[in-house]
CSV table of C-alpha atoms and ligand atoms in Angstrom, one decimal:
chain,number,residue,atom,x,y,z
A,17,MET,CA,-81.0,132.9,-130.4
A,18,ALA,CA,-80.5,136.1,-128.2
A,19,ASP,CA,-76.7,136.2,-126.4
A,20,PRO,CA,-77.4,135.4,-122.3
A,21,PRO,CA,-77.0,138.8,-120.0
A,22,PRO,CA,-73.2,139.3,-119.7
A,23,ASP,CA,-73.6,138.9,-116.1
A,24,ALA,CA,-74.8,135.5,-116.5
A,25,GLU,CA,-71.7,134.2,-117.9
A,26,PRO,CA,-69.2,132.3,-116.0
A,27,ASP,CA,-65.7,133.9,-116.4
A,28,ARG,CA,-64.3,131.0,-117.1
A,29,VAL,CA,-65.1,127.0,-117.0
A,30,VAL,CA,-62.2,124.1,-116.6
A,31,SER,CA,-62.9,121.1,-117.6
A,32,PHE,CA,-60.8,118.1,-116.9
A,33,ARG,CA,-60.2,114.3,-117.0
A,34,VAL,CA,-59.3,112.8,-113.9
A,35,VAL,CA,-57.8,109.1,-114.3
A,36,TRP,CA,-56.9,106.8,-111.1
A,37,GLU,CA,-56.6,103.5,-110.5
A,38,ASP,CA,-59.1,101.5,-108.3
A,39,ASP,CA,-58.0,98.9,-105.5
A,40,ASN,CA,-58.6,95.9,-108.1
A,41,ASN,CA,-56.1,97.8,-110.5
A,42,ASN,CA,-58.9,98.8,-112.8
A,43,ILE,CA,-57.8,102.5,-114.4
A,44,ARG,CA,-61.4,104.4,-114.1
A,45,VAL,CA,-61.7,108.0,-115.7
A,46,GLN,CA,-63.9,111.1,-114.5
A,47,ARG,CA,-64.9,114.2,-115.6
A,48,GLY,CA,-63.9,117.4,-113.3
A,49,TRP,CA,-64.6,120.9,-113.6
A,50,ARG,CA,-64.1,124.0,-111.7
A,51,VAL,CA,-66.3,127.1,-112.5
A,52,GLN,CA,-65.0,130.7,-112.1
A,53,ASN,CA,-68.0,132.6,-112.2
A,54,ASN,CA,-67.3,136.0,-111.3
A,55,ASN,CA,-64.2,137.6,-109.4
A,56,ALA,CA,-65.6,141.4,-109.2
A,57,ILE,CA,-65.2,141.6,-105.2
A,58,GLY,CA,-62.5,139.1,-104.4
A,59,PRO,CA,-61.0,135.7,-105.6
A,60,TYR,CA,-62.9,133.1,-107.1
A,61,LYS,CA,-64.4,131.0,-103.7
A,62,GLY,CA,-67.0,128.1,-103.9
A,63,GLY,CA,-67.1,124.4,-102.8
A,64,ILE,CA,-66.2,121.0,-104.6
A,65,ARG,CA,-68.5,118.4,-105.3
A,66,PHE,CA,-67.8,114.7,-105.6
A,67,HIS,CA,-71.6,112.9,-106.3
A,68,PRO,CA,-72.6,111.1,-109.4
A,69,SER,CA,-75.1,113.7,-110.3
A,70,VAL,CA,-72.1,116.3,-111.0
A,71,THR,CA,-72.6,118.1,-114.5
A,72,GLU,CA,-71.4,121.0,-115.6
A,73,SER,CA,-74.5,122.6,-115.5
A,74,VAL,CA,-75.2,122.0,-112.2
A,75,LEU,CA,-72.1,123.6,-110.9
A,76,LYS,CA,-72.6,127.0,-113.1
A,77,PHE,CA,-76.2,127.0,-111.3
A,78,LEU,CA,-74.3,126.7,-108.1
A,79,ALA,CA,-71.3,129.2,-108.9
A,80,PHE,CA,-73.6,131.8,-109.7
A,81,GLU,CA,-76.0,131.2,-107.0
A,82,GLN,CA,-72.4,131.4,-104.8
A,83,THR,CA,-71.3,134.7,-106.6
A,84,PHE,CA,-74.4,136.4,-104.9
A,85,LYS,CA,-74.1,134.5,-101.6
A,86,ASN,CA,-70.6,135.6,-100.9
A,87,ALA,CA,-71.6,139.0,-101.8
A,88,LEU,CA,-74.1,139.0,-98.8
A,89,THR,CA,-71.6,138.3,-96.0
A,90,GLY,CA,-70.0,141.3,-96.5
A,91,LEU,CA,-66.8,139.8,-97.4
A,92,PRO,CA,-64.2,140.0,-100.0
A,93,MET,CA,-65.0,136.7,-101.9
A,94,GLY,CA,-66.2,136.3,-105.5
A,95,GLY,CA,-67.8,133.2,-106.9
A,96,GLY,CA,-67.1,129.8,-108.1
A,97,LYS,CA,-67.5,125.8,-107.8
A,98,GLY,CA,-66.6,122.6,-108.9
A,99,GLY,CA,-66.6,119.0,-108.7
A,100,ALA,CA,-66.5,115.7,-110.2
A,101,ASN,CA,-69.0,112.8,-111.2
A,102,PHE,CA,-67.2,110.9,-108.8
A,103,ASN,CA,-69.2,108.7,-106.5
A,104,PRO,CA,-67.0,108.3,-103.0
A,105,LYS,CA,-69.7,106.0,-101.8
A,106,GLY,CA,-68.3,102.3,-101.2
A,107,LYS,CA,-64.9,103.0,-101.9
A,108,SER,CA,-61.9,102.9,-99.8
A,109,ASP,CA,-60.1,105.5,-98.7
A,110,ASN,CA,-57.2,104.6,-100.6
A,111,GLU,CA,-59.3,104.8,-103.4
A,112,VAL,CA,-60.7,108.2,-102.4
A,113,MET,CA,-57.3,109.4,-101.7
A,114,ARG,CA,-56.0,108.8,-105.4
A,115,PHE,CA,-58.9,110.1,-106.9
A,116,CYS,CA,-58.3,113.4,-104.9
A,117,GLN,CA,-54.9,113.5,-105.5
A,118,SER,CA,-55.4,113.0,-109.3
A,119,PHE,CA,-58.4,115.7,-109.5
A,120,MET,CA,-55.8,118.0,-107.5
A,121,THR,CA,-53.0,116.8,-110.1
A,122,GLU,CA,-55.0,119.3,-112.9
A,123,LEU,CA,-56.9,121.8,-110.3
A,124,PHE,CA,-53.6,123.4,-109.0
A,125,ARG,CA,-52.8,124.9,-112.2
A,126,HIS,CA,-56.2,127.2,-112.0
A,127,ILE,CA,-56.5,128.2,-108.4
A,128,GLY,CA,-54.5,129.7,-105.5
A,129,ALA,CA,-55.0,131.7,-102.3
A,130,ASP,CA,-55.6,135.1,-104.4
A,131,VAL,CA,-57.1,133.3,-107.5
A,132,ASP,CA,-59.5,130.9,-106.4
A,133,VAL,CA,-60.0,129.3,-103.5
A,134,PRO,CA,-61.8,125.8,-103.0
A,135,ALA,CA,-63.8,124.3,-100.0
A,136,GLY,CA,-66.1,121.6,-99.6
A,137,ASP,CA,-69.5,120.6,-100.5
A,138,ILE,CA,-71.4,117.4,-101.1
A,139,GLY,CA,-69.3,114.2,-100.7
A,140,VAL,CA,-66.1,116.8,-99.8
A,141,GLY,CA,-65.5,116.8,-96.2
A,142,GLY,CA,-62.9,116.9,-94.1
A,143,ARG,CA,-61.0,113.4,-95.0
A,144,GLU,CA,-61.1,114.8,-98.6
A,145,ILE,CA,-59.9,118.3,-98.1
A,146,GLY,CA,-56.6,116.7,-96.3
A,147,TYR,CA,-56.0,114.5,-99.5
A,148,MET,CA,-56.2,117.6,-101.5
A,149,PHE,CA,-54.5,120.0,-99.7
A,150,GLY,CA,-51.5,117.5,-99.1
A,151,GLN,CA,-51.1,116.9,-102.9
A,152,TYR,CA,-51.7,120.9,-103.7
A,153,LYS,CA,-48.8,121.0,-101.3
A,154,ARG,CA,-46.5,118.3,-102.7
A,155,ILE,CA,-46.6,119.7,-106.3
A,156,THR,CA,-46.4,123.3,-105.4
A,157,ASN,CA,-44.1,123.1,-102.3
A,158,GLN,CA,-46.1,126.1,-101.2
A,159,PHE,CA,-48.1,126.2,-98.0
A,160,THR,CA,-50.9,128.8,-98.5
A,161,GLY,CA,-54.3,129.0,-97.8
A,162,VAL,CA,-55.5,127.6,-101.1
A,163,LEU,CA,-58.4,125.3,-99.4
A,164,THR,CA,-60.6,126.4,-97.0
A,165,GLY,CA,-62.3,123.6,-94.3
A,166,LYS,CA,-58.5,122.6,-93.4
A,167,GLY,CA,-57.9,120.3,-90.3
A,168,LEU,CA,-57.1,122.6,-87.4
A,169,GLU,CA,-53.3,121.1,-87.6
A,170,TYR,CA,-52.8,122.5,-90.5
A,171,GLY,CA,-54.3,126.0,-91.3
A,172,GLY,CA,-58.2,125.6,-90.4
A,173,SER,CA,-60.2,127.3,-88.3
A,174,LEU,CA,-62.6,126.5,-85.6
A,175,ILE,CA,-66.4,126.3,-86.3
A,176,ARG,CA,-65.7,126.0,-89.9
A,177,THR,CA,-67.5,122.9,-90.0
A,178,GLU,CA,-70.2,123.5,-87.8
A,179,ALA,CA,-70.7,127.1,-89.7
A,180,THR,CA,-73.3,126.5,-92.4
A,181,GLY,CA,-75.9,124.6,-90.2
A,182,TYR,CA,-75.6,127.0,-87.7
A,183,GLY,CA,-76.0,129.8,-89.5
A,184,ALA,CA,-79.1,128.7,-91.2
A,185,VAL,CA,-80.8,128.3,-87.9
A,186,TYR,CA,-79.3,131.8,-86.7
A,187,PHE,CA,-80.9,133.1,-89.9
A,188,LEU,CA,-84.3,131.0,-88.7
A,189,GLU,CA,-84.2,132.8,-85.4
A,190,ASN,CA,-83.7,136.2,-87.1
A,191,MET,CA,-86.8,135.4,-89.4
A,192,LEU,CA,-89.4,134.0,-86.1
A,193,LYS,CA,-87.7,137.3,-84.3
A,194,THR,CA,-89.7,139.5,-86.7
A,195,ARG,CA,-93.1,137.9,-85.6
A,196,GLY,CA,-92.2,138.1,-81.9
A,197,GLN,CA,-91.2,134.2,-82.0
A,198,ASP,CA,-88.1,131.9,-81.0
A,199,LEU,CA,-87.4,128.0,-81.7
A,200,ALA,CA,-88.2,127.0,-78.2
A,201,GLY,CA,-90.8,123.9,-78.0
A,202,LYS,CA,-90.9,124.0,-81.9
A,203,ARG,CA,-90.9,121.1,-84.1
A,204,ALA,CA,-88.6,120.9,-86.7
A,205,LEU,CA,-87.7,119.1,-90.3
A,206,ILE,CA,-84.2,118.5,-91.3
A,207,SER,CA,-83.5,116.6,-94.6
A,208,GLY,CA,-80.1,115.5,-95.1
A,209,SER,CA,-78.1,113.7,-92.7
A,210,GLY,CA,-74.7,115.0,-93.6
A,211,ASN,CA,-72.5,118.2,-92.2
A,212,VAL,CA,-74.9,120.9,-92.4
A,213,ALA,CA,-77.8,118.6,-91.5
A,214,THR,CA,-76.2,117.3,-88.5
A,215,HIS,CA,-75.1,120.6,-87.5
A,216,ALA,CA,-78.5,122.4,-88.3
A,217,ALA,CA,-79.8,119.9,-85.8
A,218,GLU,CA,-77.5,120.5,-83.2
A,219,LYS,CA,-78.3,124.6,-82.9
A,220,VAL,CA,-82.0,123.9,-83.1
A,221,THR,CA,-82.0,121.3,-79.9
A,222,GLN,CA,-79.4,124.1,-78.3
A,223,LEU,CA,-81.9,126.5,-78.8
A,224,GLY,CA,-84.9,124.5,-77.3
A,225,GLY,CA,-86.4,123.2,-80.9
A,226,LYS,CA,-87.5,119.2,-81.4
A,227,VAL,CA,-86.1,117.9,-84.3
A,228,LEU,CA,-88.6,115.0,-85.6
A,229,THR,CA,-86.5,114.0,-88.9
A,230,LEU,CA,-83.2,113.7,-90.9
A,231,SER,CA,-82.7,112.2,-94.4
A,232,ASP,CA,-80.6,110.9,-97.1
A,233,SER,CA,-81.0,110.1,-100.7
A,234,GLU,CA,-82.8,106.4,-99.8
A,235,GLY,CA,-85.2,107.9,-97.9
A,236,PHE,CA,-85.8,109.6,-94.4
A,237,ILE,CA,-86.4,108.7,-90.7
A,238,HIS,CA,-88.8,109.9,-88.5
A,239,ASP,CA,-88.3,110.0,-84.3
A,240,PRO,CA,-91.6,111.5,-82.4
A,241,GLU,CA,-89.0,111.6,-79.5
A,242,GLY,CA,-86.7,114.1,-80.7
A,243,ILE,CA,-83.5,114.0,-82.3
A,244,THR,CA,-81.3,115.0,-79.1
A,245,GLN,CA,-77.8,116.1,-79.1
A,246,GLU,CA,-76.5,112.2,-78.1
A,247,LYS,CA,-78.5,110.5,-81.3
A,248,ILE,CA,-77.1,113.5,-83.3
A,249,ASP,CA,-73.4,112.3,-82.5
A,250,TRP,CA,-74.3,108.8,-83.1
A,251,VAL,CA,-75.8,109.7,-86.7
A,252,LYS,CA,-72.4,111.9,-87.3
A,253,ALA,CA,-70.3,108.9,-86.3
A,254,HIS,CA,-72.7,106.5,-88.8
A,255,LYS,CA,-72.2,109.0,-91.9
A,256,THR,CA,-68.5,110.0,-91.1
A,257,LYS,CA,-66.7,107.2,-89.7
A,258,ARG,CA,-68.4,104.1,-90.9
A,259,ARG,CA,-70.4,105.8,-93.9
A,260,GLY,CA,-73.4,104.0,-92.6
A,261,ARG,CA,-76.9,104.9,-94.4
A,262,ILE,CA,-79.5,106.8,-92.1
A,263,SER,CA,-82.1,103.9,-92.3
A,264,GLU,CA,-80.1,102.2,-89.7
A,265,TYR,CA,-80.7,104.6,-87.1
A,266,ALA,CA,-84.3,103.5,-87.1
A,267,ASP,CA,-82.8,100.0,-85.5
A,268,GLU,CA,-80.5,101.7,-83.0
A,269,TYR,CA,-83.5,104.1,-82.0
A,270,THR,CA,-86.8,102.4,-81.0
A,271,GLY,CA,-89.7,104.9,-81.4
A,272,ALA,CA,-88.0,106.1,-85.2
A,273,THR,CA,-89.4,104.4,-88.0
A,274,TYR,CA,-87.9,104.6,-91.6
A,275,HIS,CA,-89.5,105.4,-94.8
A,276,ALA,CA,-87.6,104.2,-97.7
A,277,GLY,CA,-87.7,106.7,-101.2
A,278,LYS,CA,-89.8,109.3,-98.8
A,279,ARG,CA,-88.9,113.0,-98.3
A,280,PRO,CA,-89.8,114.5,-94.8
A,281,TRP,CA,-92.4,117.4,-96.0
A,282,GLY,CA,-95.4,115.5,-95.0
A,283,VAL,CA,-94.7,115.3,-91.2
A,284,GLU,CA,-96.4,118.1,-89.0
A,285,CYS,CA,-94.3,120.8,-87.7
A,286,ASP,CA,-93.8,124.3,-87.0
A,287,VAL,CA,-90.3,125.1,-88.8
A,288,ALA,CA,-88.4,123.1,-92.1
A,289,LEU,CA,-85.0,123.3,-92.9
A,290,PRO,CA,-84.0,121.3,-96.1
A,291,CYS,CA,-80.2,120.6,-95.6
A,292,ALA,CA,-79.6,117.8,-98.3
A,293,THR,CA,-79.7,118.9,-102.0
A,294,GLN,CA,-81.1,120.6,-104.8
A,295,ASN,CA,-84.7,120.2,-105.8
A,296,GLU,CA,-85.5,118.2,-102.8
A,297,LEU,CA,-89.0,119.8,-101.8
A,298,LEU,CA,-91.2,120.6,-104.2
A,299,GLY,CA,-94.5,122.2,-104.9
A,300,GLU,CA,-97.0,119.4,-103.4
A,301,ASP,CA,-94.3,119.5,-100.3
A,302,ALA,CA,-94.4,122.9,-99.8
A,303,ARG,CA,-97.9,122.7,-100.1
A,304,ALA,CA,-98.3,120.1,-97.6
A,305,LEU,CA,-95.9,122.1,-95.2
A,306,VAL,CA,-98.1,125.4,-95.2
A,307,GLY,CA,-101.0,123.0,-95.0
A,308,ASN,CA,-99.7,121.5,-91.8
A,309,GLY,CA,-99.2,124.5,-89.9
A,310,CYS,CA,-95.2,125.5,-90.9
A,311,MET,CA,-94.6,128.9,-90.4
A,312,ALA,CA,-90.8,129.2,-91.2
A,313,VAL,CA,-88.7,127.4,-93.7
A,314,SER,CA,-84.8,128.1,-93.8
A,315,GLU,CA,-82.6,126.3,-96.7
A,316,GLY,CA,-79.4,124.9,-95.4
A,317,ALA,CA,-79.2,123.5,-98.9
A,318,ASN,CA,-78.6,125.2,-102.1
A,319,MET,CA,-81.7,125.8,-104.2
A,320,PRO,CA,-83.6,122.6,-102.4
A,321,THR,CA,-87.0,124.1,-103.1
A,322,ASP,CA,-88.1,124.4,-106.6
A,323,LEU,CA,-89.6,127.2,-108.4
A,324,ASP,CA,-93.0,125.6,-107.6
A,325,GLY,CA,-92.5,125.5,-104.0
A,326,VAL,CA,-91.4,128.9,-103.6
A,327,HIS,CA,-94.1,130.3,-104.9
A,328,VAL,CA,-96.2,128.2,-102.5
A,329,PHE,CA,-94.3,129.8,-99.8
A,330,LYS,CA,-94.4,133.5,-101.2
A,331,GLU,CA,-98.1,133.3,-101.8
A,332,ALA,CA,-98.7,131.7,-98.1
A,333,GLN,CA,-95.9,135.1,-96.7
A,334,ILE,CA,-94.7,132.4,-94.4
A,335,LEU,CA,-90.8,133.0,-93.6
A,336,PHE,CA,-89.0,131.8,-96.1
A,337,ALA,CA,-85.2,132.3,-96.5
A,338,PRO,CA,-82.9,130.9,-100.0
A,339,GLY,CA,-80.1,128.8,-99.2
A,340,LYS,CA,-77.7,132.0,-100.4
A,341,ALA,CA,-78.8,134.1,-97.5
A,342,ALA,CA,-79.4,131.2,-94.7
A,343,ASN,CA,-76.7,128.9,-95.8
A,344,ALA,CA,-74.1,131.6,-96.3
A,345,GLY,CA,-72.4,130.8,-92.8
A,346,GLY,CA,-70.6,128.5,-94.3
A,347,VAL,CA,-68.5,130.3,-97.1
A,348,ALA,CA,-68.4,133.3,-94.5
A,349,VAL,CA,-66.1,131.5,-91.7
A,350,SER,CA,-64.3,130.0,-94.9
A,351,GLY,CA,-64.0,133.7,-95.7
A,352,LEU,CA,-62.2,134.3,-92.1
A,353,GLU,CA,-60.2,130.9,-92.4
A,354,MET,CA,-58.4,132.8,-95.6
A,355,SER,CA,-58.0,136.0,-93.0
A,356,GLN,CA,-56.2,134.0,-90.5
A,357,ASN,CA,-54.1,132.1,-93.1
A,358,SER,CA,-53.1,135.1,-95.0
A,359,ALA,CA,-52.7,137.1,-91.1
A,360,ARG,CA,-50.5,133.2,-90.0
A,361,MET,CA,-52.7,133.3,-87.0
A,362,SER,CA,-56.2,131.9,-85.7
A,363,TRP,CA,-59.0,133.3,-83.3
A,364,LYS,CA,-60.2,131.7,-80.6
A,365,GLU,CA,-63.8,129.6,-81.0
A,366,ALA,CA,-66.2,132.2,-79.2
A,367,GLU,CA,-64.4,135.0,-81.1
A,368,LEU,CA,-65.5,133.2,-84.2
A,369,GLN,CA,-68.9,132.5,-82.8
A,370,GLN,CA,-69.3,136.0,-82.7
A,371,LEU,CA,-68.5,136.8,-85.9
A,372,LEU,CA,-70.4,134.2,-87.6
A,373,LYS,CA,-74.0,135.4,-85.5
A,374,ASP,CA,-72.9,139.1,-86.7
A,375,ILE,CA,-72.5,138.2,-90.3
A,376,MET,CA,-75.8,136.1,-90.4
A,377,ASP,CA,-77.4,139.3,-88.2
A,378,GLY,CA,-76.1,141.2,-91.2
A,379,ILE,CA,-77.4,139.3,-93.9
A,380,HIS,CA,-80.6,139.2,-92.0
A,381,GLU,CA,-80.6,143.1,-92.1
A,382,ARG,CA,-79.4,143.6,-95.9
A,383,ALA,CA,-82.1,141.3,-97.2
A,384,SER,CA,-84.7,142.7,-94.8
A,385,ALA,CA,-83.8,146.0,-96.3
A,386,TYR,CA,-84.5,145.3,-100.0
A,387,GLY,CA,-87.2,142.7,-99.2
A,388,ARG,CA,-89.7,144.7,-97.1
A,389,VAL,CA,-92.8,144.6,-98.7
A,390,SER,CA,-95.2,145.4,-96.0
A,391,ASP,CA,-95.1,145.7,-92.3
A,392,SER,CA,-95.7,142.2,-91.7
A,393,TYR,CA,-94.0,140.1,-94.7
A,394,ILE,CA,-90.6,140.1,-95.9
A,395,ASP,CA,-89.5,139.1,-99.1
A,396,TYR,CA,-86.4,136.7,-98.3
A,397,VAL,CA,-85.9,135.8,-102.2
A,398,LYS,CA,-86.1,139.1,-103.5
A,399,GLY,CA,-84.0,141.1,-100.3
A,400,ALA,CA,-81.3,138.5,-100.7
A,401,ASN,CA,-81.2,138.4,-104.6
A,402,ILE,CA,-80.9,142.4,-104.9
A,403,ALA,CA,-78.6,143.4,-101.9
A,404,GLY,CA,-76.1,140.3,-103.4
A,405,PHE,CA,-76.5,141.8,-107.2
A,406,LYS,CA,-76.2,145.1,-106.3
A,407,LYS,CA,-72.4,144.7,-104.6
A,408,VAL,CA,-71.5,143.0,-107.5
A,409,ALA,CA,-72.9,144.9,-110.0
A,410,ASP,CA,-71.4,148.2,-108.2
A,411,ALA,CA,-67.6,146.7,-108.5
A,412,MET,CA,-68.7,145.2,-112.7
A,413,LEU,CA,-69.8,148.9,-113.4
A,414,ALA,CA,-66.8,150.5,-112.0
A,415,TYR,CA,-64.5,147.8,-114.3
A,416,GLY,CA,-65.7,149.2,-117.3
A,417,VAL,CA,-66.0,146.6,-120.3
A,418,VAL,CA,-63.7,144.1,-118.9
B,7,NDP,P1,-72.9,115.9,-97.1
B,7,NDP,O1,-72.0,115.3,-98.4
B,7,NDP,O2,-71.9,115.9,-95.8
B,7,NDP,O3,-74.5,116.0,-97.0
B,7,NDP,C1,-75.4,115.6,-97.9
B,7,NDP,C2,-76.4,114.9,-97.7
B,7,NDP,O4,-77.7,115.0,-98.6
B,7,NDP,C3,-76.7,113.8,-97.3
B,7,NDP,O5,-77.3,113.0,-96.1
B,7,NDP,C4,-76.7,112.9,-98.8
B,7,NDP,O6,-77.4,111.6,-98.9
B,7,NDP,C5,-77.7,113.8,-99.0
B,7,NDP,N1,-78.1,113.6,-100.4
B,7,NDP,C6,-77.1,114.2,-101.5
B,7,NDP,N2,-77.8,114.2,-102.6
B,7,NDP,C7,-79.1,113.7,-102.5
B,7,NDP,C8,-80.4,113.5,-103.5
B,7,NDP,N3,-80.0,113.6,-104.8
B,7,NDP,N4,-81.3,112.9,-102.8
B,7,NDP,C9,-81.7,113.1,-101.6
B,7,NDP,N5,-80.6,113.4,-100.8
B,7,NDP,C10,-79.4,113.7,-101.1
B,7,NDP,O7,-73.1,117.9,-97.8
B,7,NDP,P2,-73.2,118.7,-97.1
B,7,NDP,O8,-74.1,118.9,-95.7
B,7,NDP,O9,-72.3,119.9,-97.1
B,7,NDP,O10,-74.2,119.4,-98.2
B,7,NDP,C11,-75.7,119.5,-98.0
B,7,NDP,C12,-75.8,120.8,-98.8
B,7,NDP,O11,-75.6,122.1,-98.5
B,7,NDP,C13,-75.6,121.1,-100.5
B,7,NDP,O12,-76.8,121.7,-101.4
B,7,NDP,C14,-74.8,122.0,-100.3
B,7,NDP,O13,-74.6,122.5,-101.8
B,7,NDP,C15,-75.0,122.9,-99.3
B,7,NDP,N6,-74.1,123.8,-98.7
B,7,NDP,C16,-73.2,122.9,-98.1
B,7,NDP,C17,-72.4,123.9,-96.9
B,7,NDP,C18,-71.0,123.4,-96.4
B,7,NDP,O14,-70.4,124.3,-95.8
B,7,NDP,N7,-70.9,122.1,-96.6
B,7,NDP,C19,-72.1,125.3,-97.3
B,7,NDP,C20,-73.2,126.0,-98.3
B,7,NDP,C21,-74.0,124.9,-98.6
B,7,NDP,P3,-76.5,110.4,-99.4
B,7,NDP,O15,-75.3,110.2,-98.3
B,7,NDP,O16,-77.6,109.4,-99.5
B,7,NDP,O17,-76.1,111.0,-100.6
């Protein structure tokens, strides 16, 4: 078999045992990983995912994508990703805390503010980051910007929580603008009901669009009246404070329906934002979207559209933004959190909102420059891949054989 291309090999994959005790005094063991893919342009940077579906292979593709996404932001960040096959669902706060502490008790020796700076991802939100940062600080006796997505009281940045979802919608707006359109009055399908999905829904609503769907891994809800800010706030509290399921939305709001075991892509819409997980929008879903007149898709999640689906969107020449461009707002504000931590200061919300918007505009510009196929069509997949790759490759070439 031929050797893999040298730039597709991660710099390092750390795999470790995570042992913890549940509330019934059972000793449980999980596997944890950190994939340090490439640090040619800055410290390794990328989220930590806690989900039963996490494997080394999943983290390797995520770390690979992350490298080019981070390069696209224009900020000095390399690429990495980590996680564990731990399922936080149904666990008590104390169980999650003990797991996070054990995970960090191994991870701490591989990360650092100038080495590798993890953040949240699926199953890792403010609560988990707090537990992990606390343990890092306890073990090392150092207060440094070693994780991003921290609470505002201990070094976090304003708008980090909102940044991925908001950024995906800013990118969508930029794409619509190339066809003389905006979000006002547009019907949007969103999948997921976590951090990225709820904040994407919030921004679509603020910009005059109407959000029709949200989902989780068990099914989706369809609300023809539109998911208003008040309803989004209910979903946020339901998912984070009560750790509830999206099915309960249909009990709470009359007119909404719940579709167990299904994804939202068959509902008629103008734009779609897949914001749950990888491979959640397949070829047949893409054909349904295009057939129903969907004009733009902006990926809030990482690689939610499978290869078949990407081909369908490209052939139909609809506006299609791959996650590495569209969801880069989160890691961009994480980069700004790192800068604020290093300088021991914090920027105001308005400044950060403007910086996020400028960064998303810049990513759109870079992806367009390399992706323009004709006067009427930009291939954002090609554009984002080339723009991200070029920066990393140029740095690697400068270093010689290392
Ligand atoms: P959350 O854990 O907050 O939410 C994840 C959502 O996706 C939940 O609604 C979850 O449903 C659903 N989901 C998870 N696994 C599956 C599955 N196998 N099938 C269907 N639905 C699923 O995660 P985030 O919102 O942070 O992340 C969502 C996506 O965005 C991921 O792809 C992540 O990598 C990407 N991303 C996140 C960033 C961030 O800043 N948070 C930055 C850039 C990308 P359930 O509750 O049933 O599991």
